[in-house]
Coordinates of C-alpha atoms in Angstrom, one line a residue:
Chain U
X9 CA -5.6 27.0 -11.3
X10 CA -4.8 23.9 -13.2
X11 CA -2.4 21.0 -12.8
X12 CA -0.1 20.1 -15.6
X13 CA 0.6 16.3 -15.8
X14 CA 3.5 15.0 -18.0
X15 CA 4.1 11.4 -18.7
X16 CA 3.1 8.4 -20.7
X17 CA -0.2 7.7 -22.4
X18 CA -0.2 4.1 -23.5
X19 CA -1.9 0.9 -24.3
X20 CA -1.5 -1.9 -21.9
X21 CA -2.0 -5.7 -22.1
X22 CA -2.6 -7.0 -18.6
X23 CA -3.2 -10.4 -17.1
X24 CA -4.1 -10.9 -13.5
X25 CA -5.7 -13.9 -11.7
X26 CA -9.0 -12.3 -12.4
X27 CA -8.7 -12.1 -16.2
X28 CA -6.9 -10.8 -19.2
X29 CA -7.2 -7.8 -21.4
X30 CA -5.1 -7.6 -24.5
X31 CA -5.2 -3.9 -25.2
X32 CA -6.6 -1.2 -23.0
X33 CA -5.9 2.5 -22.2
X34 CA -3.0 2.9 -19.8
X35 CA 0.1 5.0 -19.1
X36 CA 1.2 6.9 -16.0
X37 CA -0.1 10.3 -17.2
X38 CA -3.5 8.7 -18.0
X39 CA -3.9 7.4 -14.5
X40 CA -2.5 10.5 -12.8
X41 CA -4.8 12.8 -14.8
X42 CA -7.9 10.7 -14.3
X43 CA -7.4 10.5 -10.5
X44 CA -6.5 14.2 -10.2
X45 CA -9.4 15.3 -12.3
X46 CA -11.8 14.7 -9.3
X47 CA -10.1 17.5 -7.4
X48 CA -8.8 20.1 -9.9
X49 CA -8.7 20.9 -13.6
X50 CA -5.9 18.9 -15.4
X51 CA -3.9 19.5 -18.5
X52 CA -2.0 16.6 -20.0
X53 CA 1.3 16.7 -21.9
X54 CA 2.0 13.4 -23.7
X55 CA 2.5 11.7 -27.0
X56 CA 0.4 9.1 -28.9
X57 CA 0.4 7.5 -32.3
X58 CA -2.4 7.8 -34.8
X59 CA -3.7 4.5 -33.6
X60 CA -5.0 6.2 -30.5
X61 CA -8.7 5.6 -30.3
X62 CA -11.4 8.3 -30.1
X63 CA -13.1 6.4 -27.3
X64 CA -10.1 6.9 -25.1
X65 CA -10.0 10.6 -26.0
X66 CA -13.6 10.7 -25.1
X67 CA -13.0 9.1 -21.7
X68 CA -10.4 11.7 -20.8
X69 CA -12.5 14.5 -22.2
X70 CA -15.4 13.3 -20.1
X71 CA -13.3 14.0 -17.0
X72 CA -12.7 17.6 -18.4
X73 CA -9.0 16.8 -19.0
X74 CA -7.4 19.3 -21.3
X75 CA -5.7 17.5 -24.2
X76 CA -4.2 20.4 -26.0
X77 CA -0.8 19.1 -25.1
X78 CA -1.5 15.6 -26.3
X79 CA 0.7 15.3 -29.4
X80 CA -0.4 12.9 -32.1
X81 CA 2.4 11.6 -34.3
X82 CA 1.2 10.8 -37.9
X83 CA 2.0 7.2 -38.8
X84 CA 3.3 6.5 -35.3
X85 CA 2.2 3.9 -32.9
X86 CA 1.2 4.5 -29.2
X87 CA 3.5 3.2 -26.5
X88 CA 2.5 -0.4 -25.6
X89 CA 3.3 -2.4 -22.5
X90 CA 2.2 -5.9 -21.5
X91 CA 2.6 -7.7 -18.3
X92 CA 1.4 -10.6 -16.2
X93 CA 0.8 -10.5 -12.4
X94 CA 1.7 -13.3 -9.9
X95 CA -1.0 -15.1 -8.1
X96 CA -0.8 -12.8 -5.1
X97 CA -0.4 -9.8 -7.4
X98 CA 2.6 -8.5 -5.5
X99 CA 4.9 -9.2 -8.4
X100 CA 4.6 -8.7 -12.1
X101 CA 6.6 -9.7 -15.1
X102 CA 6.9 -7.5 -18.1
X103 CA 6.1 -9.4 -21.3
X104 CA 6.6 -6.6 -23.8
X105 CA 7.6 -2.9 -23.9
X106 CA 7.2 -1.2 -27.3
X107 CA 8.2 2.4 -26.7
X108 CA 7.0 3.4 -30.2
X109 CA 6.4 7.2 -30.4
X110 CA 7.3 7.5 -26.7
X111 CA 10.9 6.8 -27.5
X112 CA 11.2 10.3 -29.1
X113 CA 8.9 12.1 -26.6
X114 CA 10.2 15.6 -26.2
X115 CA 7.5 17.4 -24.3
X116 CA 6.5 20.9 -25.4
X117 CA 4.1 22.8 -23.4
X118 CA 1.3 24.6 -25.2
X119 CA 1.3 28.4 -24.5
X120 CA -2.0 27.9 -22.5
X121 CA -0.2 25.5 -20.1
X122 CA 2.9 27.6 -19.2
X123 CA 1.5 29.8 -16.5
X124 CA -0.3 27.2 -14.5
X125 CA 0.9 26.8 -10.9
X126 CA 1.0 23.0 -10.4
X127 CA 3.2 20.6 -12.2
X128 CA 3.4 16.8 -11.8
X129 CA 6.3 15.1 -13.7
X130 CA 5.5 11.5 -14.4
X131 CA 8.3 8.9 -14.7
X132 CA 10.3 10.0 -17.9
X133 CA 13.9 10.8 -18.4
X134 CA 15.1 13.3 -15.8
X135 CA 16.4 15.8 -18.4
X136 CA 13.0 15.9 -20.0
X137 CA 11.4 16.5 -16.7
X138 CA 13.7 19.4 -16.2
X139 CA 13.0 20.8 -19.6
X140 CA 9.3 20.8 -18.9
X141 CA 9.7 22.8 -15.7
X142 CA 12.0 25.3 -17.5
X143 CA 9.1 25.9 -19.9
X144 CA 6.8 27.0 -17.1
X145 CA 6.8 30.5 -15.7
X146 CA 5.8 31.0 -12.1
X147 CA 5.2 27.4 -11.2
X148 CA 4.2 27.2 -7.5
X149 CA 4.5 23.5 -6.8
X150 CA 6.6 20.9 -8.7
X151 CA 7.0 17.3 -8.0
X152 CA 7.0 13.9 -9.6
X153 CA 8.0 10.3 -9.8
X154 CA 11.0 8.4 -11.1
X155 CA 12.2 4.8 -11.3
X156 CA 15.1 2.4 -10.6
X157 CA 16.6 2.8 -14.2
X158 CA 17.0 6.6 -13.8
X159 CA 18.3 6.2 -10.2
X160 CA 21.0 3.8 -11.3
X161 CA 22.0 4.9 -14.8
X162 CA 21.2 8.6 -14.8
X163 CA 21.9 9.5 -11.2
X164 CA 23.6 12.9 -11.8
X165 CA 20.9 14.0 -14.2
X166 CA 18.2 12.9 -11.7
X167 CA 19.8 14.7 -8.8
X168 CA 20.0 17.9 -10.9
X169 CA 16.4 17.5 -11.6
X170 CA 14.8 16.7 -8.3
X171 CA 16.8 19.4 -6.5
X172 CA 14.3 21.8 -8.0
X173 CA 11.3 19.8 -6.8
X174 CA 9.0 20.5 -3.9
X175 CA 8.0 16.8 -3.5
X176 CA 9.0 13.4 -4.7
X177 CA 6.8 10.3 -4.8
X178 CA 8.6 7.0 -5.0
X179 CA 8.2 3.5 -3.7
X180 CA 10.2 2.0 -0.8
X181 CA 12.7 0.1 -3.0
X182 CA 13.4 3.3 -5.0
X183 CA 13.9 5.3 -1.8
X184 CA 16.4 2.8 -0.6
X185 CA 18.2 2.8 -3.9
X186 CA 18.3 6.6 -4.2
X187 CA 19.5 7.1 -0.6
X188 CA 21.7 4.0 -0.1
X189 CA 19.9 3.6 3.3
X190 CA 17.7 0.6 4.1
X191 CA 15.9 2.1 7.1
X192 CA 13.1 4.3 5.7
X193 CA 13.5 7.1 8.2
X194 CA 17.2 7.4 7.4
X195 CA 16.4 7.1 3.6
X196 CA 13.8 9.8 3.8
X197 CA 16.2 12.2 5.6
X198 CA 18.8 11.7 2.8
X199 CA 16.3 12.1 0.0
X200 CA 14.8 15.3 1.5
X201 CA 18.3 16.7 1.7
X202 CA 18.6 16.2 -2.1
X203 CA 15.9 18.9 -2.6
X204 CA 12.3 17.7 -2.3
X205 CA 11.4 18.7 1.3
X206 CA 8.3 16.6 1.0
X207 CA 8.7 12.9 0.3
X208 CA 6.0 10.3 -0.1
X209 CA 7.2 6.7 0.1
X210 CA 4.6 4.3 -1.4
X211 CA 4.5 0.8 0.0
X212 CA 1.9 -0.8 -2.3
X213 CA -0.8 -2.6 -0.3
X214 CA 0.7 -1.4 2.9
X215 CA 0.0 2.2 2.2
X216 CA 2.4 5.2 2.2
X217 CA 4.5 7.3 4.5
X218 CA 4.7 11.1 4.1
X219 CA 7.8 12.9 5.3
X220 CA 7.8 16.6 5.6
X221 CA 10.2 18.7 7.7
X222 CA 11.1 16.5 10.7
X223 CA 7.6 14.9 10.8
X224 CA 6.0 11.9 9.2
X225 CA 2.6 10.5 8.7
X226 CA 1.6 6.9 7.9
X227 CA -1.4 6.0 5.8
X228 CA -2.5 2.4 5.5
X229 CA -3.5 0.8 2.2
X230 CA -7.2 0.4 1.9
X231 CA -8.2 -3.2 2.7
X232 CA -10.0 -4.2 -0.5
X233 CA -12.3 -7.1 -0.8
X234 CA -10.9 -8.0 -4.1
X235 CA -7.8 -6.6 -6.0
X236 CA -8.8 -7.0 -9.6
X237 CA -5.8 -5.3 -11.3
X238 CA -3.2 -3.2 -9.4
X239 CA -1.9 -1.6 -12.7
X240 CA -1.9 2.2 -12.2
X241 CA -2.6 2.2 -8.5
X242 CA 0.7 4.1 -7.7
X243 CA -0.1 6.6 -10.4
X244 CA -3.6 7.1 -9.0
X245 CA -2.1 7.6 -5.6
X246 CA 0.0 10.4 -7.1
X247 CA -3.0 11.9 -8.9
X248 CA -5.1 12.0 -5.7
X249 CA -2.2 13.5 -3.8
X250 CA -1.3 16.3 -6.1
X251 CA -4.9 16.8 -7.3
X252 CA -6.0 17.5 -3.7
X253 CA -3.1 19.9 -3.1
X254 CA -3.9 21.7 -6.4
X255 CA -7.6 21.8 -5.8
X256 CA -7.0 23.4 -2.4
X257 CA -4.6 25.9 -3.9
X258 CA -1.8 24.8 -1.4
X259 CA 1.9 25.1 -1.7
X260 CA 4.5 23.3 0.4
X261 CA 6.7 26.1 1.7
X262 CA 7.4 25.7 5.4
X263 CA 5.9 29.1 6.3
X264 CA 2.5 28.5 4.8
X265 CA 1.9 24.8 5.0
X266 CA -0.8 23.2 7.0
X267 CA 0.5 19.8 7.8
X268 CA -3.1 18.6 8.2
X269 CA -3.8 19.4 4.6
X270 CA -0.8 17.4 3.5
X271 CA -2.0 14.4 5.5
X272 CA -5.4 14.7 3.8
X273 CA -3.6 14.7 0.4
X274 CA -1.9 11.4 1.3
X275 CA -5.2 9.8 2.3
X276 CA -6.9 11.0 -0.9
X277 CA -3.9 9.4 -2.7
X278 CA -4.6 6.1 -0.9
X279 CA -8.3 6.4 -1.7
X280 CA -7.7 6.9 -5.4
X281 CA -5.1 4.0 -5.5
X282 CA -7.7 1.7 -3.9
X283 CA -10.4 2.5 -6.4
X284 CA -8.0 1.9 -9.3
X285 CA -7.5 -1.7 -8.2
X286 CA -11.2 -2.5 -8.2
X287 CA -11.5 -3.0 -12.0
X288 CA -9.3 -3.6 -15.0
X289 CA -7.2 -0.7 -16.2
X290 CA -9.0 2.6 -16.0
X291 CA -12.5 1.1 -16.0
X292 CA -13.3 2.2 -12.4
X293 CA -13.0 5.8 -13.5
X294 CA -15.9 5.3 -16.0
X295 CA -18.3 5.4 -13.1
X296 CA -16.5 6.7 -10.1
X297 CA -18.0 9.7 -8.4
X298 CA -16.7 12.3 -6.0
X299 CA -19.3 11.1 -3.5
X300 CA -17.8 7.6 -3.5
X301 CA -14.4 9.1 -3.0
X302 CA -15.5 11.1 0.0
X303 CA -17.3 8.1 1.5
X304 CA -14.1 6.1 1.3
X305 CA -12.1 8.9 2.8
X306 CA -14.5 8.7 5.8
X307 CA -14.0 4.9 5.9
X308 CA -10.2 5.6 6.2
X309 CA -10.9 7.8 9.2
X310 CA -13.0 5.0 10.8
X311 CA -10.3 2.4 10.1
X312 CA -7.4 4.4 11.5
X313 CA -8.6 6.8 14.2
X314 CA -8.1 6.0 17.8
Chain N
X245 CA -7.5 -9.0 38.2
X246 CA -4.5 -10.8 36.8
X247 CA -3.5 -12.1 33.4
X248 CA -2.4 -15.7 33.1
X249 CA 0.3 -16.2 30.4
X250 CA 1.2 -19.7 29.2
X251 CA 4.1 -20.5 26.8
X252 CA 7.8 -20.9 26.5
X253 CA 10.5 -19.4 28.7
X254 CA 13.7 -20.1 26.9
X255 CA 17.3 -19.1 26.1
X256 CA 18.0 -17.7 22.7
X257 CA 21.1 -17.3 20.6
X258 CA 20.5 -14.4 18.1
X259 CA 22.5 -12.8 15.4
X260 CA 21.4 -9.7 13.6
X261 CA 23.3 -7.2 11.4
X262 CA 23.9 -5.2 14.6
X263 CA 25.6 -8.0 16.6
X264 CA 25.4 -11.4 18.1
X265 CA 24.4 -12.8 21.5
X266 CA 25.1 -16.5 22.2
X267 CA 22.6 -17.0 25.0
X268 CA 20.1 -14.6 26.5
X269 CA 16.6 -14.8 28.1
X270 CA 13.9 -15.4 25.5
X271 CA 10.7 -17.3 24.9
X272 CA 7.2 -16.2 23.9
X273 CA 5.8 -16.2 27.5
X274 CA 8.8 -14.1 28.7
X275 CA 8.1 -11.4 26.1
X276 CA 4.4 -11.5 26.5
X277 CA 4.6 -11.3 30.3
X278 CA 7.2 -8.5 30.3
X279 CA 5.2 -6.4 27.8
X280 CA 1.8 -7.0 29.6
X281 CA 3.3 -6.3 33.0
X282 CA 3.2 -2.5 32.3
X283 CA -0.5 -2.7 32.2
X284 CA -1.7 -5.4 34.5
X285 CA -0.5 -8.0 37.1
X286 CA 0.8 -11.1 35.2
X287 CA 1.2 -14.7 36.3
X288 CA 3.3 -17.0 34.2
X289 CA 2.9 -20.8 33.5
X290 CA 6.0 -22.3 31.9
X291 CA 8.8 -24.8 32.4
X292 CA 12.6 -24.3 32.7
X293 CA 15.6 -26.5 33.6
X294 CA 17.8 -26.1 36.6
X295 CA 20.2 -24.2 34.4
X296 CA 17.8 -21.2 34.5
X297 CA 19.7 -18.2 35.9
X298 CA 18.7 -16.3 39.0
X299 CA 19.4 -13.0 37.2
X300 CA 16.6 -13.9 34.7
X301 CA 14.2 -14.7 37.6
X302 CA 15.2 -11.4 39.1
X303 CA 14.3 -9.5 35.9
X304 CA 10.8 -11.0 35.7
X305 CA 10.3 -10.5 39.4
X306 CA 11.4 -6.8 39.1
X307 CA 8.3 -6.4 36.8
X308 CA 6.2 -8.0 39.5
X309 CA 5.5 -11.1 37.4
X310 CA 4.2 -14.0 39.5
X311 CA 6.4 -17.1 38.9
X312 CA 4.5 -19.5 41.1
X313 CA 3.6 -21.4 37.9
X314 CA 7.2 -21.5 36.6
X315 CA 8.1 -25.2 36.9
X316 CA 11.7 -26.0 37.3
X317 CA 12.7 -29.5 36.2
X318 CA 15.7 -30.9 38.3
X319 CA 18.5 -32.0 36.0
X320 CA 16.6 -30.6 33.0
X321 CA 17.8 -28.0 30.5
X322 CA 15.9 -24.9 29.4
X323 CA 14.5 -24.7 25.9
X324 CA 17.1 -23.3 23.6
X325 CA 16.6 -21.6 20.2
X326 CA 19.2 -20.0 17.9
X327 CA 18.7 -18.1 14.7
X328 CA 20.3 -15.6 12.4
X329 CA 18.5 -12.7 10.7
X330 CA 18.9 -11.6 7.0
X331 CA 20.5 -8.2 6.3
X332 CA 17.1 -6.5 6.1
X333 CA 15.8 -8.5 9.1
X334 CA 12.7 -9.6 7.3
X335 CA 13.8 -13.2 7.3
X336 CA 15.4 -15.4 9.8
X337 CA 17.0 -18.8 9.7
X338 CA 16.7 -21.2 12.6
X339 CA 20.1 -22.6 13.5
X340 CA 19.1 -24.7 16.4
X341 CA 16.0 -25.8 18.3
X342 CA 16.6 -27.8 21.5
X343 CA 13.2 -28.3 23.1
X344 CA 14.8 -29.9 26.2
X345 CA 12.3 -29.7 29.2
X346 CA 9.8 -27.9 26.9
X347 CA 9.2 -31.2 25.0
X348 CA 7.3 -32.6 28.0
X349 CA 5.6 -29.3 29.0
X350 CA 2.2 -30.2 30.5
X351 CA 1.1 -26.9 32.0
X352 CA -0.6 -27.2 35.5
X353 CA -2.1 -24.1 36.9
X354 CA -1.3 -23.3 40.6
X355 CA -4.5 -23.0 42.7
X356 CA -3.8 -19.3 43.0
X357 CA -4.1 -18.8 39.2
X358 CA -7.3 -20.6 38.5
X359 CA -9.9 -18.0 39.2
X360 CA -8.2 -15.2 37.3
X361 CA -10.3 -13.6 34.5
X362 CA -7.7 -13.2 31.7
X363 CA -5.9 -15.9 29.9
X364 CA -3.3 -15.7 27.1
X365 CA -2.3 -19.0 25.5
X366 CA 1.1 -18.7 23.8
X367 CA 2.1 -20.8 20.9
X368 CA 2.1 -24.4 22.2
X369 CA 0.3 -27.6 21.1
X370 CA -3.4 -26.8 20.8
X371 CA -4.5 -29.7 23.1
X372 CA -2.3 -28.2 25.9
X373 CA -3.8 -24.8 25.3
X374 CA -7.2 -26.4 25.7
X375 CA -6.2 -28.2 28.9
X376 CA -5.1 -24.9 30.5
X377 CA -8.4 -23.2 29.8
X378 CA -10.2 -26.2 31.3
X379 CA -8.3 -25.7 34.5
X380 CA -9.6 -22.2 34.9
X381 CA -13.0 -21.4 36.5
X382 CA -14.8 -18.3 35.4
X383 CA -12.3 -17.1 32.8
X384 CA -13.7 -13.9 31.2
X385 CA -11.4 -13.5 28.2
X386 CA -9.3 -16.2 26.5
X387 CA -7.1 -15.8 23.5
X388 CA -3.8 -16.7 22.1
X389 CA -1.4 -17.4 19.3
X390 CA -0.6 -20.4 17.1
X391 CA 1.8 -21.3 14.2
X392 CA 2.0 -22.9 10.8
X393 CA 2.9 -26.3 12.2
X394 CA -0.3 -26.6 14.3
X395 CA -2.4 -25.2 11.4
X396 CA -1.1 -27.8 9.0
X397 CA -0.5 -30.9 11.1
X398 CA -3.0 -30.5 14.0
X399 CA -5.8 -28.7 12.3
X400 CA -8.7 -30.5 13.9
X401 CA -7.2 -30.2 17.4
X402 CA -6.5 -26.5 16.7
X403 CA -10.1 -25.8 15.5
X404 CA -11.5 -27.5 18.6
X405 CA -9.3 -25.2 20.7
X406 CA -9.8 -21.8 19.1
X407 CA -13.5 -22.2 18.9
X408 CA -13.5 -21.5 22.7
X409 CA -11.4 -18.4 22.2
X410 CA -12.5 -14.7 22.3
X411 CA -9.5 -13.6 20.3
X412 CA -6.7 -14.9 18.1
X413 CA -3.5 -13.1 17.2
X414 CA -1.6 -14.5 14.2
X415 CA 0.4 -13.2 11.3
X416 CA -0.8 -12.7 7.8
X417 CA 0.8 -15.9 6.5
X418 CA -0.9 -17.9 9.3
X419 CA -4.2 -16.2 8.6
X420 CA -4.0 -17.2 5.0
X421 CA -3.0 -20.8 5.8
X422 CA -5.8 -21.2 8.4
X423 CA -8.5 -19.8 6.2
X424 CA -7.4 -20.9 2.8
X425 CA -8.1 -17.3 1.6
X426 CA -5.4 -15.0 0.3
X427 CA -7.3 -11.7 0.7
X428 CA -7.1 -10.7 4.3
X429 CA -10.6 -9.4 4.6
X430 CA -12.0 -12.8 3.3
X431 CA -9.4 -14.7 5.5
X432 CA -10.5 -12.7 8.6
X433 CA -14.2 -13.5 8.0
X434 CA -13.5 -17.2 7.8
X435 CA -11.3 -17.2 10.9
X436 CA -13.8 -15.2 12.9
X437 CA -16.4 -17.8 12.0
X438 CA -14.2 -20.5 13.5
X439 CA -14.8 -19.0 17.0
X440 CA -12.6 -16.0 17.8
X441 CA -14.8 -13.0 17.1
X442 CA -11.8 -10.8 17.5
X443 CA -8.9 -11.4 15.2
X444 CA -5.6 -9.5 15.1
X445 CA -3.5 -10.1 12.0
X446 CA 0.1 -9.0 12.6
X447 CA 2.0 -7.8 9.6
X448 CA 5.5 -7.3 11.0
X449 CA 7.0 -3.9 10.2
X450 CA 3.7 -2.9 8.5
X451 CA 1.7 -3.1 11.7
X452 CA -1.5 -5.0 12.4
X453 CA -5.1 -5.2 11.4
X454 CA -7.9 -5.8 14.0
X455 CA -11.1 -7.4 12.9
X456 CA -14.1 -7.4 15.3
X457 CA -17.7 -7.9 14.3
X458 CA -18.0 -6.5 10.8
X459 CA -15.4 -3.7 11.4
X460 CA -11.7 -3.4 11.2
X461 CA -8.9 -1.1 12.3
X462 CA -5.5 -0.7 10.9
X463 CA -2.5 0.2 13.0
X464 CA 0.8 1.0 11.3
X465 CA 4.1 -0.4 12.5
X466 CA 6.2 2.3 14.3
X467 CA 8.9 3.7 12.1
X468 CA 12.0 2.9 14.1
X469 CA 15.3 4.7 13.5
X470 CA 17.1 1.4 14.0
X471 CA 15.8 -2.1 14.3
X472 CA 18.3 -3.8 16.5
X473 CA 16.7 -7.2 17.0
X474 CA 13.1 -8.1 16.0
X475 CA 13.1 -11.3 18.2
X476 CA 10.0 -11.2 20.4
X477 CA 8.3 -8.2 18.7
X478 CA 5.2 -10.2 17.9
X479 CA 5.0 -11.5 21.4
X480 CA 5.4 -8.1 22.8
X481 CA 2.6 -6.9 20.6
X482 CA 0.4 -9.7 22.1
X483 CA 1.5 -8.6 25.6
X484 CA 0.6 -5.0 25.0
X485 CA -2.7 -5.9 23.5
X486 CA -4.0 -8.3 26.1
X487 CA -2.2 -6.4 28.9
X488 CA -4.2 -3.3 28.1
X489 CA -7.5 -5.1 27.9
X490 CA -6.9 -6.8 31.2
X491 CA -5.7 -3.7 32.9
X492 CA -8.9 -1.9 31.9
X493 CA -11.0 -4.9 33.0
X494 CA -12.5 -5.3 29.5
X495 CA -14.2 -8.2 27.9
X496 CA -15.0 -8.6 24.2
X497 CA -18.7 -9.6 24.3
X498 CA -20.6 -7.6 21.7
X499 CA -23.0 -6.1 24.1
X500 CA -20.3 -4.5 26.3
X501 CA -17.4 -3.8 24.1
X502 CA -16.2 -0.3 23.5
X503 CA -14.5 -0.6 20.0
X504 CA -12.4 2.4 20.9
X505 CA -10.8 0.5 23.7
X506 CA -10.0 -2.4 21.4
X507 CA -8.3 0.0 19.0
X508 CA -6.2 1.4 21.9
X509 CA -5.2 -2.1 22.8
X510 CA -3.9 -2.7 19.3
X511 CA -1.9 0.5 19.4
X512 CA -0.4 -0.4 22.7
X513 CA 0.5 -3.7 21.1
X514 CA 2.3 -1.9 18.3
X515 CA 4.0 0.4 20.9
X516 CA 5.3 -2.6 22.9
X517 CA 6.5 -4.4 19.7
X518 CA 8.4 -1.3 18.6
X519 CA 10.3 -1.0 21.9
X520 CA 11.2 -4.7 21.8
X521 CA 13.2 -4.1 18.6
X522 CA 15.3 -1.3 20.0
X523 CA 17.7 -3.6 21.9
X524 CA 18.8 -7.2 21.9
X525 CA 16.4 -9.7 23.4
X526 CA 14.6 -8.4 26.4
X527 CA 17.1 -5.7 27.2
X528 CA 14.8 -2.8 26.4
X529 CA 12.6 -3.9 29.3
X530 CA 15.4 -3.4 31.8
X531 CA 14.9 0.3 31.6
X532 CA 11.5 0.9 29.8
X533 CA 9.0 3.0 31.8
X534 CA 5.3 3.5 31.5
X535 CA 6.0 7.2 30.7
X536 CA 8.0 6.2 27.6
X537 CA 5.2 3.9 26.5
X538 CA 2.5 6.6 26.8
X539 CA 4.8 9.1 25.0
X540 CA 5.1 6.6 22.1
X541 CA 1.3 6.1 22.1
X542 CA 1.0 9.8 21.6
X543 CA 3.5 9.7 18.8
X544 CA 1.3 7.1 17.1
X545 CA -1.6 9.5 17.3
X546 CA 0.5 12.2 15.7
X547 CA 1.7 9.9 12.9
X548 CA -1.7 8.5 12.0
X549 CA -4.4 11.0 12.7
X550 CA -5.9 13.2 10.0

């Protein structure tokens, strides 16, 4: 039972107080897929140019990520983003966004993807997210991400899209923007009423809050010794969360859900986000093992239980 | 076994998005004492003017707080502070600070206070905090609070003071300023090396982190439906924390400490801080019961356990 991940596969240029890399593998779908791959088989739908390097294919393949749905546009260039982080790494400034082949991304699911039960829709135009879901038959669990631009300028289209979703993962600013409520409890109630009965509000270094039914669960952010590069941490959170649910074969319908499993999914999200920050870009995933993941999960228990 | 609380007893003028009160009971020692009084007997050392109202004395007395050490200066006026909160209540602007009798505060412990085992030193000049501790005989647990002004302009005096302390409670900005480290794990290690083996870093709505020995524990902030007035929340956190330790007769020496008890103290701190925000000023304490406190403690378990 595989997870379908749709979104950007890109090259990033990143500068943090710890260093600078001009061009490295990035993109939301890349991070989500890498993080989820520790829990469940993953199949990616994305688009790249013919400048996309074989070493990057190799990295994804080494995590057994199915790339049948990775479209390669002849003569095209891969989406490129560059940004620089503030000294405390809580803010970043975008230096460059070249959409390139991503501008015309119109995801088509390979036949071998269509009957899979789990679908994670990364941050792309809501109408495209909807079209992907429509290509699936018998999807059991759908959820995804969005951003301020779609919330403000494509609100109707976004609402049409997320009303079909089982879960939504957004950050606190987006939750406030989408709901019009500052208080996160009130914001969550309004967003849940839009469709996704399960909502995860990400709060960066402060962790995340899960809302499901009338209950909520708060996971702290892992207290890292050094944050090297926060790029992709939110996407890795998403990958850990949906990866865990998929790997356990869970769905989120009220009648069947074990809330304890949903809590564990959030903690695995926090765990994967924390590892992501330990090296530049996706570098941490070159060596990360499931044993390290489970050891950090245990650390979370030790740091939060009372 | 009582807790001695030293600090300001004041009148506050506060404006939040939910309303405005021109003059109400406030001050760090007031909030700390009220919160701690649910867990242990409390004795206050503070100074007020002869404008201090009997109704405020009555409120403190109703919580069985010993006011033998509340000095009343004839002809003097009580410390007055006024401030206004931003729309999201994460920032506040001070409109007025009239130190009045607090400017010459030189705390003298009544004889009946001196042999008590627990001492919490609210945010006053470090030399005065030190003089209070010197007046105690056989104190078992000393800790307290400080602020940016003492850290920057009275650094030597502050370091002399906190090196005698068992614990320090400060916010994240103060921890960074005191240690010169941005990362909270690194900051904590440096602060612990200054003396207080137990450090609690408060993060406002995001909760608090406890550092003790080589371990740490993260408590989330309670997710309130409405934050009415955050004034005093940090002091109530302190009161819940030290109140719980004192009520259980605990000390923090490595050989004796039960880390689980210290975690519980932090959660009770978060619980008391959360109640404080539910009404203006100290109003929540007019009706709050120990049963409500324990119910919220259980809610914290439900919201964080996995």
